[in-house]
Each structure stands twice: as C-alpha cells, then as structure tokens.
Amino acid sequence: MRLRSFSAATVADAMQLVRDALGPEAIILSTQRTGRDGVTVMAGVESANGTGAPLADGAESAIDTIDAVGAALEFHGLPPTIADQLLAAAADLLVDDPVMALAGALDARFSFMPVVEARTARPIMLVGPPGAGKTVTIAKLATRARLSDRPVTAVTCDTLRAGAVEQLATYARLLKIPAYRAKDPTVLERAIANAPKDGLLLVDTIGTNPFDKREMDALGEFIEVAKPDLLLVLPAGSDVAEARDYAAAYRALGATRLIATRVDAARRLGGVVAAAEAGKLHFAEIGMSPQIADGLQPVNPVSLARLILQSAGSADAGAAAGAHGATRSHR
Ligand SMILES: Nc1nc2c(ncn2[C@@H]2O[C@H](COP(=O)(O)OP(=O)(O)OP(=O)(O)O)[C@@H](O)[C@H]2O)c(=O)[nH]1
Ligand SMILES: [Mg+2]
C-alpha cells in the first residue's frame, strides 16, 4: 500500500484532495485534527497490481525506509515486542518516507487524543510522580484554553508540598483565571460542583510514589470524587522498564491518557512509548519547554514519528561530528 497524508481546513476538503490524488480506491487510515482549524487525513491506495506488493522500482527505497525506522526504534531502546510490531506495521505500509512509515505504524498500534480539543464535561486531572511537570502542564493547558476563549478554572489538591499552592496561584494570576485549593476530597467535590459548567476545569495533584500504597490510596480518594478525565504526566528519558511500571500503576487508578514532559531535554523516547503501551494510554500531549506560553504540543502519529526519527538522527549526527551538546529542533 502507498501512503500519503493530506491537510485541509475540513475533512470534506481533505477527502477531495485524497480522491483527486489517489482516486476512488483510496483507503482512509486516520484523520487527525491539527490545531484549531485544520485536519490531516492519512490515506493509502493499493499498488498497481492490486496485491499490495511493492512495485519493483520502489522496493529498494522501501527497504531503506524500514532500515531507518528500525535503527531509530533501536536507538530509543523500545522493548523488542513493541519495536517488532511497529516495524511489521511500517513494512506493511510500503511507503518510501520513514516519517510516514513510522507514523502509519504508530497510528495502527497506539491511539492519540489531545486534551483541550477533545472537549469533556469532566475535570481534567493530572497525576504522576513528584517533579514530573504536572503543575507547569496545568498552566500550559490553561494558556491554550484561554487562547481559544474557553473559561478555565484551576484547583490544586497539592496543599502539602511547600510552595505548591503559591506556584499554581502565580500561574493563575498571570493567566487571570480563578484558582482554588482543595485540602481534602470533600473540598474538591465542592469546587467541582461550583465550577462553570461550560469551561475547562483543571485539577493539579500532589506528586505520588506509585509504589507507595498509602500515597496512591490517598490520591485515589481525590480521583473518586472528581470522576475526572485522568492523565498521567511522565518525563521523557526515563528507564523503559520503570516507565512501564509507572504507567501500569497509574492506569490502575484510572489514567487513560499520557502527557510526556521534558521531551526537549531528552533524546530517548523509549520510556514514553513503553509507558503508553504498558498503561494502554492514549498519547495526548508533549511538553517541549519549561515555558508556559508555547511549551505543549498535541501529539499525533506524524509528530511523534518525526520526534522519534529526529532524535535518532541528531544523535547519529552528533556522534559522527564528535559534537557534545548539539542542539536540535522538533518542529
Ligand atoms: N525542559 C522542560 N522542563 C519542564 C517541562 N515541563 C516541566 N518542566 C520543569 O520541570 C520542573 C517540575 O515541574 P512542575 O510542574 O513543578 O512539576 P510537578 O509534577 O508539578 O512537581 P510536584 O508538584 O513537586 O510533584 C520545573 O522546573 C519545570 O519548569 C518541559 O516540558 N520541558
Ligand atoms: Mg506540582
């Protein structure tokens, strides 16, 4: 199958582009909202002989493509089972572009659901280990919602750590949004009941040790009253096996989506991908900067594929040049 992506303002416009370029036989593999006013449709069409087998003149570059994808997955230290599945899916697509091959494979194996765009009546609650980037991510989400004129309320359940309440209050002042503290589940329940129904309610939590039953039970009590859309926040660059254990622990509390932070400060995304797999978590967002204003990007299969291939590529380039501290861009 040959794979291409098409971007347009609406799904109907993108479909027209697909039909014009690939004809009526085209198969839609995914549609992804890109920002506030665009969609990207990934579409494929069987090769000319109708069997899906590669055309002879494309065979060599398709193999090069799979080699490039395989090398990147190895660099990121993905568990062999996931790497094999992704490679097999990428090979089935028979596309020449490594980004599109890996994007198609990621789309087949994982799911993607950004936060603010996927409107939910439930509060958005962020959980994760200490220092993962929860509070900064709350501020980034609030910024994005404010930019789309959505009312935002923030509540923090972290009333214990020194400076935690002040940290959220500072962001709230800057963003001109109301912020509350909930020292126990009863207060949180009341804050949720009183929040505007048409707005985004963001709930910050205290950093928890996923292997400490007491801490997780206490967090579970806040989750029980909030009935939230629960997202796990994990920093990139962590050990793969550890990330899997973390994801499984927070999945057990009800987390369904993943926000990977500090992707700008890590080269290896094996832990992030393994966490999504182990916790059956949808990829939601990627934190790319400590800056509140533009540090969070929704993830889609193409952007994740690009990140995975770029990191591996920039590491190769750095090694070849003997360069230390080489900079890179994800955009
Ligand atoms: N480079 C970079 N730094 C980040 C990112 N997200 C968060 N940080 C930094 O990570 C540190 C911890 O962020 P917080 O938001 O306070 O983390 P937290 O999970 O709320 O921490 P606790 O409340 O103590 O559990 C801060 O120094 C942030 O600036 C990111 O995407 N990139
Ligand atoms: Mg915090």
PDB file of C-alpha atoms and ligand atoms in Angstrom, residues 127-138 140 156 158 161-162 164 167 171 204-208 233 260-266 286-292 295-296, ligand 1:
ATOM      1  CA  VAL A 127      -1.318  12.710  38.170  1.00  0.00           C
ATOM      2  CA  GLY A 128       2.238  11.460  38.247  1.00  0.00           C
ATOM      3  CA  PRO A 129       5.438  11.173  40.222  1.00  0.00           C
ATOM      4  CA  PRO A 130       6.987  14.160  42.025  1.00  0.00           C
ATOM      5  CA  GLY A 131       8.505  16.739  39.700  1.00  0.00           C
ATOM      6  CA  ALA A 132       7.037  15.206  36.530  1.00  0.00           C
ATOM      7  CA  GLY A 133       5.769  18.572  35.304  1.00  0.00           C
ATOM      8  CA  LYS A 134       2.113  18.407  36.400  1.00  0.00           C
ATOM      9  CA  THR A 135       1.720  21.996  37.607  1.00  0.00           C
ATOM     10  CA  VAL A 136       3.567  23.517  34.673  1.00  0.00           C
ATOM     11  CA  THR A 137       1.441  21.414  32.329  1.00  0.00           C
ATOM     12  CA  ILE A 138      -1.748  22.635  34.055  1.00  0.00           C
ATOM     13  CA  LYS A 140       0.199  25.288  29.710  1.00  0.00           C
ATOM     14  CA  THR A 156      -4.868  22.104  43.294  1.00  0.00           C
ATOM     15  CA  ASP A 158      -1.393  19.650  46.491  1.00  0.00           C
ATOM     16  CA  ARG A 161       4.350  20.468  49.433  1.00  0.00           C
ATOM     17  CA  ALA A 162       5.991  23.765  50.319  1.00  0.00           C
ATOM     18  CA  ALA A 164       2.777  24.214  45.711  1.00  0.00           C
ATOM     19  CA  GLN A 167       3.092  28.007  42.305  1.00  0.00           C
ATOM     20  CA  TYR A 171       0.239  30.975  37.083  1.00  0.00           C
ATOM     21  CA  ASP A 204      -3.492  19.513  39.872  1.00  0.00           C
ATOM     22  CA  THR A 205      -2.405  16.815  42.316  1.00  0.00           C
ATOM     23  CA  ILE A 206       0.451  16.111  44.661  1.00  0.00           C
ATOM     24  CA  GLY A 207       3.373  14.118  43.269  1.00  0.00           C
ATOM     25  CA  THR A 208       2.952  10.486  44.270  1.00  0.00           C
ATOM     26  CA  VAL A 233       2.313  13.072  33.365  1.00  0.00           C
ATOM     27  CA  ALA A 260       5.169  13.288  28.151  1.00  0.00           C
ATOM     28  CA  THR A 261       7.126  16.237  29.542  1.00  0.00           C
ATOM     29  CA  ARG A 262      10.731  17.398  29.126  1.00  0.00           C
ATOM     30  CA  VAL A 263      10.894  15.938  25.630  1.00  0.00           C
ATOM     31  CA  ASP A 264      13.120  18.908  24.766  1.00  0.00           C
ATOM     32  CA  ALA A 265      15.612  17.734  27.389  1.00  0.00           C
ATOM     33  CA  ALA A 266      15.730  14.032  26.490  1.00  0.00           C
ATOM     34  CA  ILE A 286       4.158  16.527  24.620  1.00  0.00           C
ATOM     35  CA  GLY A 287       5.923  19.076  26.807  1.00  0.00           C
ATOM     36  CA  MET A 288       8.698  20.680  24.802  1.00  0.00           C
ATOM     37  CA  SER A 289       9.831  23.519  27.020  1.00  0.00           C
ATOM     38  CA  PRO A 290       9.637  24.854  30.571  1.00  0.00           C
ATOM     39  CA  GLN A 291       7.906  27.913  29.041  1.00  0.00           C
ATOM     40  CA  ILE A 292       4.192  28.157  29.715  1.00  0.00           C
ATOM     41  CA  GLY A 295       5.635  24.522  25.651  1.00  0.00           C
ATOM     42  CA  LEU A 296       2.900  21.974  24.992  1.00  0.00           C
TER      43      LEU A 296
HETATM   44  N1  LIG B   1      12.614  21.473  29.876  1.00  0.00           N
HETATM   45  C1  LIG B   1      11.392  21.250  30.332  1.00  0.00           C
HETATM   46  N2  LIG B   1      11.140  21.417  31.634  1.00  0.00           N
HETATM   47  C2  LIG B   1       9.883  21.169  32.074  1.00  0.00           C
HETATM   48  C3  LIG B   1       8.842  20.744  31.230  1.00  0.00           C
HETATM   49  N3  LIG B   1       7.721  20.572  31.975  1.00  0.00           N
HETATM   50  C4  LIG B   1       8.063  20.875  33.236  1.00  0.00           C
HETATM   51  N4  LIG B   1       9.359  21.242  33.315  1.00  0.00           N
HETATM   52  C5  LIG B   1      10.134  21.611  34.503  1.00  0.00           C
HETATM   53  O1  LIG B   1      10.076  20.536  35.439  1.00  0.00           O
HETATM   54  C6  LIG B   1      10.114  21.044  36.760  1.00  0.00           C
HETATM   55  C7  LIG B   1       8.977  20.472  37.574  1.00  0.00           C
HETATM   56  O2  LIG B   1       7.766  20.985  37.073  1.00  0.00           O
HETATM   57  P1  LIG B   1       6.438  21.045  37.968  1.00  0.00           P
HETATM   58  O3  LIG B   1       5.316  21.394  37.055  1.00  0.00           O
HETATM   59  O4  LIG B   1       6.625  21.862  39.176  1.00  0.00           O
HETATM   60  O5  LIG B   1       6.353  19.506  38.384  1.00  0.00           O
HETATM   61  P2  LIG B   1       5.232  18.815  39.289  1.00  0.00           P
HETATM   62  O6  LIG B   1       4.956  17.484  38.697  1.00  0.00           O
HETATM   63  O7  LIG B   1       4.089  19.726  39.469  1.00  0.00           O
HETATM   64  O8  LIG B   1       6.058  18.653  40.652  1.00  0.00           O
HETATM   65  P3  LIG B   1       5.461  18.283  42.108  1.00  0.00           P
HETATM   66  O9  LIG B   1       4.229  19.122  42.297  1.00  0.00           O
HETATM   67  O10 LIG B   1       6.578  18.624  43.035  1.00  0.00           O
HETATM   68  O11 LIG B   1       5.157  16.814  42.090  1.00  0.00           O
HETATM   69  C8  LIG B   1      10.068  22.563  36.647  1.00  0.00           C
HETATM   70  O12 LIG B   1      11.389  23.048  36.757  1.00  0.00           O
HETATM   71  C9  LIG B   1       9.534  22.795  35.254  1.00  0.00           C
HETATM   72  O13 LIG B   1       9.950  24.021  34.692  1.00  0.00           O
HETATM   73  C10 LIG B   1       9.150  20.566  29.834  1.00  0.00           C
HETATM   74  O14 LIG B   1       8.325  20.166  29.001  1.00  0.00           O
HETATM   75  N5  LIG B   1      10.433  20.830  29.441  1.00  0.00           N
END
